PDB file of C-alpha atoms and ligand atoms in Angstrom:
ATOM      1  CA  MET A1391      60.345 -12.926 107.963  1.00 45.00           C
ATOM      2  CA  THR A1392      59.716 -14.926 110.976  1.00 47.00           C
ATOM      3  CA  ILE A1393      58.602 -18.369 110.842  1.00 54.00           C
ATOM      4  CA  THR A1394      56.613 -19.348 114.078  1.00 56.00           C
ATOM      5  CA  PRO A1395      55.534 -22.734 114.477  1.00 59.00           C
ATOM      6  CA  GLU A1396      51.866 -24.096 114.221  1.00 62.00           C
ATOM      7  CA  PRO A1397      49.734 -23.163 117.217  1.00 62.00           C
ATOM      8  CA  GLY A1398      50.377 -25.813 120.005  1.00 65.00           C
ATOM      9  CA  ARG A1399      53.767 -26.458 118.973  1.00 76.00           C
ATOM     10  CA  ASN A1400      56.613 -25.275 120.674  1.00 89.00           C
ATOM     11  CA  ALA A1401      59.643 -24.137 118.842  1.00 94.00           C
ATOM     12  CA  VAL A1402      63.043 -26.047 119.886  1.00 96.00           C
ATOM     13  CA  VAL A1403      65.279 -23.894 118.110  1.00 97.00           C
ATOM     14  CA  THR A1404      64.664 -20.346 116.331  1.00 97.00           C
ATOM     15  CA  LEU A1405      67.118 -18.603 114.187  1.00 98.00           C
ATOM     16  CA  THR A1406      66.535 -14.972 113.337  1.00 98.00           C
ATOM     17  CA  GLY A1407      68.663 -13.269 110.906  1.00 98.00           C
ATOM     18  CA  VAL A1408      71.452 -15.477 110.963  1.00 98.00           C
ATOM     19  CA  THR A1409      74.419 -14.663 109.038  1.00 98.00           C
ATOM     20  CA  LYS A1410      77.716 -16.688 109.051  1.00 98.00           C
ATOM     21  CA  GLU A1411      80.671 -15.267 107.379  1.00 97.00           C
ATOM     22  CA  TYR A1412      84.224 -17.541 107.744  1.00 94.00           C
ATOM     23  CA  PRO A1413      87.458 -15.702 107.644  1.00 91.00           C
ATOM     24  CA  GLY A1414      88.369 -14.539 104.372  1.00 90.00           C
ATOM     25  CA  GLY A1415      85.022 -13.266 103.746  1.00 88.00           C
ATOM     26  CA  VAL A1416      83.187 -16.247 102.652  1.00 91.00           C
ATOM     27  CA  ALA A1417      79.306 -15.407 103.528  1.00 95.00           C
ATOM     28  CA  ALA A1418      78.082 -19.416 104.044  1.00 98.00           C
ATOM     29  CA  LEU A1419      74.881 -18.087 105.445  1.00 98.00           C
ATOM     30  CA  ARG A1420      73.155 -14.831 104.656  1.00 98.00           C
ATOM     31  CA  GLY A1421      70.045 -13.642 106.794  1.00 97.00           C
ATOM     32  CA  VAL A1422      68.515 -17.236 107.737  1.00 98.00           C
ATOM     33  CA  ASP A1423      65.219 -17.197 109.538  1.00 97.00           C
ATOM     34  CA  LEU A1424      63.965 -20.698 110.466  1.00 97.00           C
ATOM     35  CA  ALA A1425      62.172 -22.196 113.588  1.00 97.00           C
ATOM     36  CA  ILE A1426      62.149 -25.826 114.191  1.00 97.00           C
ATOM     37  CA  ALA A1427      59.068 -26.859 116.173  1.00 96.00           C
ATOM     38  CA  GLU A1428      58.524 -29.887 118.607  1.00 96.00           C
ATOM     39  CA  ARG A1429      57.987 -33.232 117.066  1.00 96.00           C
ATOM     40  CA  GLU A1430      58.939 -32.153 113.418  1.00 97.00           C
ATOM     41  CA  LEU A1431      60.566 -34.087 110.609  1.00 97.00           C
ATOM     42  CA  LEU A1432      62.098 -31.710 108.329  1.00 97.00           C
ATOM     43  CA  ALA A1433      64.585 -31.659 105.251  1.00 97.00           C
ATOM     44  CA  ILE A1434      67.245 -28.957 105.007  1.00 97.00           C
ATOM     45  CA  VAL A1435      68.270 -29.283 101.403  1.00 97.00           C
ATOM     46  CA  GLY A1436      70.277 -27.556  98.815  1.00 96.00           C
ATOM     47  CA  PRO A1437      73.457 -28.450  96.532  1.00 95.00           C
ATOM     48  CA  SER A1438      76.704 -28.922  97.669  1.00 94.00           C
ATOM     49  CA  GLY A1439      78.343 -25.610  99.121  1.00 95.00           C
ATOM     50  CA  SER A1440      74.817 -23.988  99.903  1.00 97.00           C
ATOM     51  CA  GLY A1441      75.561 -23.709 103.393  1.00 97.00           C
ATOM     52  CA  LYS A1442      73.604 -26.708 105.264  1.00 97.00           C
ATOM     53  CA  SER A1443      76.399 -28.069 107.384  1.00 97.00           C
ATOM     54  CA  THR A1444      77.112 -24.656 108.494  1.00 97.00           C
ATOM     55  CA  LEU A1445      73.413 -24.250 109.184  1.00 97.00           C
ATOM     56  CA  LEU A1446      73.287 -27.395 111.147  1.00 97.00           C
ATOM     57  CA  HIS A1447      76.574 -26.246 113.100  1.00 97.00           C
ATOM     58  CA  ILE A1448      74.782 -23.149 114.262  1.00 97.00           C
ATOM     59  CA  VAL A1449      71.432 -24.902 115.073  1.00 97.00           C
ATOM     60  CA  GLY A1450      73.285 -27.368 117.310  1.00 97.00           C
ATOM     61  CA  THR A1451      75.256 -24.629 118.645  1.00 96.00           C
ATOM     62  CA  LEU A1452      78.643 -26.059 117.654  1.00 95.00           C
ATOM     63  CA  ASP A1453      79.112 -22.481 116.125  1.00 94.00           C
ATOM     64  CA  LYS A1454      77.938 -19.216 116.618  1.00 94.00           C
ATOM     65  CA  PRO A1455      76.789 -16.808 114.251  1.00 96.00           C
ATOM     66  CA  THR A1456      78.508 -13.576 113.071  1.00 96.00           C
ATOM     67  CA  ALA A1457      75.091 -11.970 113.024  1.00 97.00           C
ATOM     68  CA  GLY A1458      71.920 -12.625 114.266  1.00 98.00           C
ATOM     69  CA  THR A1459      70.375 -14.772 116.665  1.00 98.00           C
ATOM     70  CA  VAL A1460      69.981 -18.496 117.851  1.00 98.00           C
ATOM     71  CA  THR A1461      67.201 -19.562 120.562  1.00 97.00           C
ATOM     72  CA  LEU A1462      67.593 -23.331 122.039  1.00 96.00           C
ATOM     73  CA  ALA A1463      65.153 -24.644 124.272  1.00 93.00           C
ATOM     74  CA  GLY A1464      64.191 -21.005 125.246  1.00 93.00           C
ATOM     75  CA  HIS A1465      67.974 -19.920 125.691  1.00 96.00           C
ATOM     76  CA  ASP A1466      69.596 -16.972 123.617  1.00 96.00           C
ATOM     77  CA  VAL A1467      72.771 -18.707 122.923  1.00 96.00           C
ATOM     78  CA  GLY A1468      74.687 -15.700 122.178  1.00 94.00           C
ATOM     79  CA  THR A1469      74.502 -14.633 125.971  1.00 95.00           C
ATOM     80  CA  LEU A1470      76.041 -18.149 127.121  1.00 95.00           C
ATOM     81  CA  THR A1471      79.432 -18.556 128.253  1.00 95.00           C
ATOM     82  CA  ASP A1472      81.059 -21.639 126.356  1.00 93.00           C
ATOM     83  CA  ARG A1473      80.742 -23.945 129.270  1.00 93.00           C
ATOM     84  CA  ARG A1474      76.706 -23.172 129.818  1.00 94.00           C
ATOM     85  CA  LEU A1475      76.686 -23.585 126.096  1.00 94.00           C
ATOM     86  CA  SER A1476      78.368 -27.121 126.017  1.00 92.00           C
ATOM     87  CA  ALA A1477      75.828 -28.018 128.950  1.00 91.00           C
ATOM     88  CA  LEU A1478      72.872 -26.785 127.021  1.00 93.00           C
ATOM     89  CA  ARG A1479      74.003 -28.498 123.755  1.00 94.00           C
ATOM     90  CA  ALA A1480      74.747 -31.785 125.789  1.00 91.00           C
ATOM     91  CA  GLN A1481      71.135 -31.609 127.263  1.00 92.00           C
ATOM     92  CA  HIS A1482      69.210 -30.493 123.987  1.00 95.00           C
ATOM     93  CA  VAL A1483      71.165 -31.648 120.916  1.00 96.00           C
ATOM     94  CA  GLY A1484      71.713 -34.846 119.256  1.00 96.00           C
ATOM     95  CA  PHE A1485      74.093 -35.058 116.270  1.00 97.00           C
ATOM     96  CA  VAL A1486      74.363 -37.972 113.608  1.00 97.00           C
ATOM     97  CA  PHE A1487      77.244 -37.339 110.941  1.00 96.00           C
ATOM     98  CA  GLN A1488      77.602 -39.002 107.503  1.00 95.00           C
ATOM     99  CA  ALA A1489      81.162 -40.686 108.386  1.00 95.00           C
ATOM    100  CA  PHE A1490      79.471 -42.217 111.601  1.00 96.00           C
ATOM    101  CA  HIS A1491      82.270 -40.753 114.125  1.00 96.00           C
ATOM    102  CA  LEU A1492      82.396 -44.080 115.955  1.00 97.00           C
ATOM    103  CA  VAL A1493      85.183 -44.648 118.547  1.00 97.00           C
ATOM    104  CA  PRO A1494      87.256 -47.447 116.951  1.00 97.00           C
ATOM    105  CA  GLY A1495      87.855 -50.459 118.987  1.00 95.00           C
ATOM    106  CA  ALA A1496      84.781 -49.445 121.699  1.00 98.00           C
ATOM    107  CA  SER A1497      81.670 -51.781 121.716  1.00 98.00           C
ATOM    108  CA  ALA A1498      78.697 -50.339 120.256  1.00 98.00           C
ATOM    109  CA  LEU A1499      77.316 -50.398 124.150  1.00 98.00           C
ATOM    110  CA  ALA A1500      80.221 -48.242 124.795  1.00 98.00           C
ATOM    111  CA  ASN A1501      80.050 -45.792 122.025  1.00 98.00           C
ATOM    112  CA  VAL A1502      76.332 -45.053 122.953  1.00 98.00           C
ATOM    113  CA  ALA A1503      77.214 -44.767 126.586  1.00 97.00           C
ATOM    114  CA  GLU A1504      80.059 -42.063 125.833  1.00 94.00           C
ATOM    115  CA  GLY A1505      77.538 -39.909 124.434  1.00 91.00           C
ATOM    116  CA  LEU A1506      75.920 -39.825 127.948  1.00 92.00           C
ATOM    117  CA  ARG A1507      79.231 -38.892 129.728  1.00 88.00           C
ATOM    118  CA  TYR A1508      78.360 -35.657 130.401  1.00 83.00           C
ATOM    119  CA  SER A1509      74.819 -36.411 131.635  1.00 85.00           C
ATOM    120  CA  GLY A1510      75.649 -36.575 135.221  1.00 87.00           C
ATOM    121  CA  LEU A1511      74.124 -40.540 135.348  1.00 92.00           C
ATOM    122  CA  THR A1512      75.852 -42.982 137.022  1.00 95.00           C
ATOM    123  CA  ARG A1513      78.044 -45.611 134.756  1.00 95.00           C
ATOM    124  CA  ALA A1514      75.398 -48.233 135.446  1.00 96.00           C
ATOM    125  CA  GLU A1515      72.576 -45.935 134.394  1.00 96.00           C
ATOM    126  CA  ARG A1516      74.322 -44.905 131.239  1.00 96.00           C
ATOM    127  CA  HIS A1517      75.203 -48.186 130.198  1.00 97.00           C
ATOM    128  CA  ARG A1518      71.567 -49.241 131.174  1.00 97.00           C
ATOM    129  CA  ARG A1519      70.106 -46.326 128.845  1.00 97.00           C
ATOM    130  CA  ALA A1520      72.511 -47.257 126.106  1.00 98.00           C
ATOM    131  CA  ALA A1521      71.267 -50.906 125.945  1.00 98.00           C
ATOM    132  CA  GLU A1522      67.936 -49.463 125.515  1.00 97.00           C
ATOM    133  CA  ALA A1523      68.840 -46.805 122.695  1.00 97.00           C
ATOM    134  CA  LEU A1524      70.548 -49.658 120.893  1.00 97.00           C
ATOM    135  CA  GLY A1525      67.315 -51.527 121.195  1.00 97.00           C
ATOM    136  CA  ARG A1526      65.142 -49.007 119.928  1.00 94.00           C
ATOM    137  CA  VAL A1527      67.143 -48.841 116.675  1.00 95.00           C
ATOM    138  CA  GLY A1528      67.143 -52.820 116.229  1.00 96.00           C
ATOM    139  CA  LEU A1529      70.540 -53.366 117.565  1.00 97.00           C
ATOM    140  CA  ALA A1530      69.695 -55.515 120.826  1.00 97.00           C
ATOM    141  CA  ASP A1531      71.938 -58.355 119.593  1.00 97.00           C
ATOM    142  CA  ARG A1532      75.137 -56.414 118.468  1.00 98.00           C
ATOM    143  CA  MET A1533      75.751 -54.247 121.733  1.00 98.00           C
ATOM    144  CA  LYS A1534      79.142 -56.152 121.744  1.00 98.00           C
ATOM    145  CA  HIS A1535      80.426 -55.704 118.339  1.00 98.00           C
ATOM    146  CA  ARG A1536      82.934 -53.003 117.559  1.00 98.00           C
ATOM    147  CA  PRO A1537      82.281 -50.635 114.496  1.00 98.00           C
ATOM    148  CA  HIS A1538      84.608 -52.847 112.250  1.00 98.00           C
ATOM    149  CA  GLU A1539      82.400 -55.545 113.112  1.00 98.00           C
ATOM    150  CA  LEU A1540      79.295 -53.947 111.788  1.00 98.00           C
ATOM    151  CA  SER A1541      77.987 -52.847 108.682  1.00 97.00           C
ATOM    152  CA  GLY A1542      77.845 -49.238 107.731  1.00 97.00           C
ATOM    153  CA  GLY A1543      74.061 -49.126 108.115  1.00 96.00           C
ATOM    154  CA  GLN A1544      74.404 -50.617 111.619  1.00 97.00           C
ATOM    155  CA  LYS A1545      77.218 -48.308 112.158  1.00 97.00           C
ATOM    156  CA  GLN A1546      74.922 -45.225 111.812  1.00 97.00           C
ATOM    157  CA  ARG A1547      72.057 -47.112 113.816  1.00 97.00           C
ATOM    158  CA  VAL A1548      74.814 -46.944 116.589  1.00 98.00           C
ATOM    159  CA  ALA A1549      75.215 -43.217 115.855  1.00 97.00           C
ATOM    160  CA  ILE A1550      71.876 -42.999 115.794  1.00 97.00           C
ATOM    161  CA  ALA A1551      71.316 -44.691 119.247  1.00 97.00           C
ATOM    162  CA  ARG A1552      74.086 -42.484 120.768  1.00 97.00           C
ATOM    163  CA  ALA A1553      72.493 -39.195 119.738  1.00 96.00           C
ATOM    164  CA  VAL A1554      68.883 -40.279 120.820  1.00 95.00           C
ATOM    165  CA  ALA A1555      70.062 -42.077 124.230  1.00 95.00           C
ATOM    166  CA  GLY A1556      70.020 -38.742 126.106  1.00 92.00           C
ATOM    167  CA  GLU A1557      66.300 -37.687 124.847  1.00 93.00           C
ATOM    168  CA  PRO A1558      67.420 -34.441 123.178  1.00 94.00           C
ATOM    169  CA  ASP A1559      64.757 -31.809 122.047  1.00 94.00           C
ATOM    170  CA  VAL A1560      66.334 -32.166 118.643  1.00 97.00           C
ATOM    171  CA  LEU A1561      68.134 -34.524 116.410  1.00 98.00           C
ATOM    172  CA  LEU A1562      70.281 -32.982 113.830  1.00 98.00           C
ATOM    173  CA  ALA A1563      71.638 -35.346 110.979  1.00 98.00           C
ATOM    174  CA  ASP A1564      74.061 -34.197 108.322  1.00 97.00           C
ATOM    175  CA  GLU A1565      73.505 -36.346 105.284  1.00 96.00           C
ATOM    176  CA  PRO A1566      73.084 -39.411 107.536  1.00 97.00           C
ATOM    177  CA  THR A1567      72.767 -41.941 104.452  1.00 96.00           C
ATOM    178  CA  GLY A1568      75.237 -40.176 102.527  1.00 94.00           C
ATOM    179  CA  ALA A1569      77.985 -43.206 103.091  1.00 94.00           C
ATOM    180  CA  LEU A1570      75.384 -45.825 102.674  1.00 95.00           C
ATOM    181  CA  ASP A1571      74.017 -47.874  99.834  1.00 95.00           C
ATOM    182  CA  SER A1572      70.601 -47.355  98.920  1.00 93.00           C
ATOM    183  CA  ALA A1573      68.919 -49.985 101.021  1.00 95.00           C
ATOM    184  CA  SER A1574      70.688 -49.393 104.344  1.00 94.00           C
ATOM    185  CA  GLY A1575      70.131 -45.613 103.444  1.00 95.00           C
ATOM    186  CA  GLU A1576      66.217 -46.386 103.033  1.00 94.00           C
ATOM    187  CA  ALA A1577      66.505 -48.434 106.557  1.00 94.00           C
ATOM    188  CA  VAL A1578      67.900 -45.351 108.216  1.00 95.00           C
ATOM    189  CA  MET A1579      65.375 -43.200 107.132  1.00 96.00           C
ATOM    190  CA  GLU A1580      62.574 -45.593 108.016  1.00 96.00           C
ATOM    191  CA  LEU A1581      64.427 -45.431 111.439  1.00 95.00           C
ATOM    192  CA  LEU A1582      64.256 -41.370 111.439  1.00 96.00           C
ATOM    193  CA  HIS A1583      60.625 -41.709 110.481  1.00 96.00           C
ATOM    194  CA  GLU A1584      59.915 -44.337 113.617  1.00 95.00           C
ATOM    195  CA  LEU A1585      61.748 -42.231 116.077  1.00 96.00           C
ATOM    196  CA  ASN A1586      59.780 -38.918 115.130  1.00 97.00           C
ATOM    197  CA  ALA A1587      56.499 -41.084 115.292  1.00 96.00           C
ATOM    198  CA  ASP A1588      57.439 -41.747 118.989  1.00 94.00           C
ATOM    199  CA  GLY A1589      58.016 -37.716 119.442  1.00 94.00           C
ATOM    200  CA  ALA A1590      61.551 -37.002 118.529  1.00 96.00           C
ATOM    201  CA  THR A1591      62.153 -33.512 116.678  1.00 97.00           C
ATOM    202  CA  ILE A1592      64.636 -34.158 113.530  1.00 98.00           C
ATOM    203  CA  ALA A1593      66.380 -32.426 111.247  1.00 98.00           C
ATOM    204  CA  VAL A1594      68.076 -34.168 108.240  1.00 98.00           C
ATOM    205  CA  ILE A1595      70.274 -32.054 105.917  1.00 97.00           C
ATOM    206  CA  THR A1596      70.479 -33.661 102.461  1.00 95.00           C
ATOM    207  CA  HIS A1597      71.561 -32.825  98.925  1.00 92.00           C
ATOM    208  CA  ASP A1598      69.096 -35.636  97.621  1.00 92.00           C
ATOM    209  CA  MET A1599      65.777 -34.036  96.720  1.00 92.00           C
ATOM    210  CA  GLU A1600      63.787 -37.294  96.617  1.00 92.00           C
ATOM    211  CA  LEU A1601      64.827 -37.865 100.188  1.00 93.00           C
ATOM    212  CA  ALA A1602      63.674 -34.615 100.949  1.00 95.00           C
ATOM    213  CA  GLN A1603      60.666 -34.929  99.457  1.00 94.00           C
ATOM    214  CA  SER A1604      59.563 -38.136 101.433  1.00 94.00           C
ATOM    215  CA  LEU A1605      59.810 -35.894 104.844  1.00 96.00           C
ATOM    216  CA  PRO A1606      56.694 -33.754 105.694  1.00 96.00           C
ATOM    217  CA  ARG A1607      58.554 -30.465 105.396  1.00 97.00           C
ATOM    218  CA  GLN A1608      61.565 -28.980 103.124  1.00 97.00           C
ATOM    219  CA  VAL A1609      63.556 -26.223 103.681  1.00 97.00           C
ATOM    220  CA  ARG A1610      65.582 -25.284 100.818  1.00 97.00           C
ATOM    221  CA  ILE A1611      68.759 -23.697 101.205  1.00 97.00           C
ATOM    222  CA  ARG A1612      70.854 -21.780  98.105  1.00 97.00           C
ATOM    223  CA  ASP A1613      73.798 -19.622  98.396  1.00 97.00           C
ATOM    224  CA  GLY A1614      73.259 -19.289 102.225  1.00 98.00           C
ATOM    225  CA  ARG A1615      69.587 -18.337 101.981  1.00 98.00           C
ATOM    226  CA  VAL A1616      66.285 -20.403 102.529  1.00 97.00           C
ATOM    227  CA  VAL A1617      64.723 -19.948  98.983  1.00 97.00           C
ATOM    228  CA  ASP A1618      61.843 -22.390  99.899  1.00 96.00           C
ATOM    229  CA  ASP A1619      59.940 -23.508 102.910  1.00 96.00           C
ATOM    230  CA  LYS A1620      56.998 -26.067 102.131  1.00 92.00           C
ATOM    231  CA  LEU A1621      54.974 -28.310 104.505  1.00 89.00           C
ATOM    232  CA  ARG A1622      53.703 -31.527 103.268  1.00 75.00           C
ATOM    233  CA  GLY A1623      53.665 -30.081  99.773  1.00 56.00           C
ATOM    234  CA  CYS A1624      52.108 -26.960 100.118  1.00 59.00           C
ATOM    235  CA  PRO A1625      53.814 -23.315  99.990  1.00 55.00           C
ATOM    236  CA  ALA A1626      54.078 -22.860 103.650  1.00 50.00           C
ATOM    237  CA  ALA A1627      56.067 -21.617 106.425  1.00 49.00           C
ATOM    238  CA  ALA A1628      57.843 -18.635 104.438  1.00 44.00           C
ATOM    239  CA  GLY A1629      54.726 -16.008 105.140  1.00 38.00           C
ATOM    240  CA  GLY A1630      54.578 -16.336 108.797  1.00 39.00           C
ATOM    241  CA  ALA A1631      51.518 -18.727 108.237  1.00 37.00           C
ATOM    242  CA  ARG A1632      52.631 -21.591 110.319  1.00 41.00           C
TER     243      ARG A1632
HETATM  244  P1  ADP B 594      77.211 -27.743 102.580  1.00 73.09           P
HETATM  245  O1  ADP B 594      77.039 -28.470 103.587  1.00 73.09           O
HETATM  246  O2  ADP B 594      76.040 -27.033 101.998  1.00 73.09           O
HETATM  247  O3  ADP B 594      77.762 -28.162 101.151  1.00 73.09           O
HETATM  248  P2  ADP B 594      78.773 -25.769 103.955  1.00 73.09           P
HETATM  249  O4  ADP B 594      77.963 -24.955 105.126  1.00 73.09           O
HETATM  250  O5  ADP B 594      79.853 -26.939 104.346  1.00 73.09           O
HETATM  251  O6  ADP B 594      77.879 -25.987 102.723  1.00 73.09           O
HETATM  252  O7  ADP B 594      79.793 -24.692 103.251  1.00 73.09           O
HETATM  253  C1  ADP B 594      78.985 -23.544 102.678  1.00 73.09           C
HETATM  254  C2  ADP B 594      80.243 -22.656 102.406  1.00 73.09           C
HETATM  255  O8  ADP B 594      80.946 -21.991 103.470  1.00 73.09           O
HETATM  256  C3  ADP B 594      81.016 -22.900 101.202  1.00 73.09           C
HETATM  257  O9  ADP B 594      81.693 -22.223 100.371  1.00 73.09           O
HETATM  258  C4  ADP B 594      82.301 -23.559 102.178  1.00 73.09           C
HETATM  259  O10 ADP B 594      83.353 -23.594 101.207  1.00 73.09           O
HETATM  260  C5  ADP B 594      82.493 -22.325 103.039  1.00 73.09           C
HETATM  261  N1  ADP B 594      82.962 -23.126 104.305  1.00 73.09           N
HETATM  262  C6  ADP B 594      82.458 -23.967 105.231  1.00 73.09           C
HETATM  263  N2  ADP B 594      83.387 -24.109 106.199  1.00 73.09           N
HETATM  264  C7  ADP B 594      84.051 -23.296 105.981  1.00 73.09           C
HETATM  265  C8  ADP B 594      85.061 -22.842 106.989  1.00 73.09           C
HETATM  266  N3  ADP B 594      85.534 -23.432 108.224  1.00 73.09           N
HETATM  267  N4  ADP B 594      86.200 -21.963 106.542  1.00 73.09           N
HETATM  268  C9  ADP B 594      85.946 -21.065 105.500  1.00 73.09           C
HETATM  269  N5  ADP B 594      84.754 -21.482 104.668  1.00 73.09           N
HETATM  270  C10 ADP B 594      84.178 -22.588 104.918  1.00 73.09           C
HETATM  271 MG1   MG B 595      77.588 -30.221 104.279  1.00 73.09          MG
END
């Protein structure tokens, strides 16, 4: 079962037969086939422990599968050295985590600019792009604030600005609203919709069915397997129809 993207859309990331076993014999993923096409906004949904974060780490090349292949931006990840893989990841993937992972004591601008450290850009250009990204997430007036001076929703906006400042091919968000109150969570989801409307490819990991159903595509995972893949409410991808 290989899922192919709609005609005219290129796959940004493709997983084929991906299995991940952790030491001690836990099989977190068992034969996952998944393709994420450019400009998609999809939810990866499943109960706690089903393998969502493991999948995100493998899609984002933070971790390698035990078996199967991962292709990112046309590169077979398994054939690359760690150094080339880091460069590929820095260029093509942006991450957002539930716990924000901002540097305490550093301004919003410095936090976002830090995300561009390995971009090869000059410091001035990194700061220019960081300011632009903060503008995109609605924080133009909070550039100098440090994380402890920002609300949870604002911190997650800074993290999203950091993730998109380098214009990655895919943005991977692991429970991005999990630490937020519902109003801030909704605002963060609205922002992800806006970024997607502007052309960003985004995968949102969540255990929240309602949130998943608000997105154009839902990939359901259970016990390390994709058990359902629906596009705009239609039974979809899993037969190769996409
Ligand atoms: P989810 O994000 O859906 O809650 P995870 O991908 O974090 O699920 O975990 C899937 C399974 O793999 C769980 O059984 C978890 O305990 C196990 N697991 C996750 N990370 C590790 C690890 N580093 N070492 C061993 N087992 C792990
Ligand atoms: Mg998780």
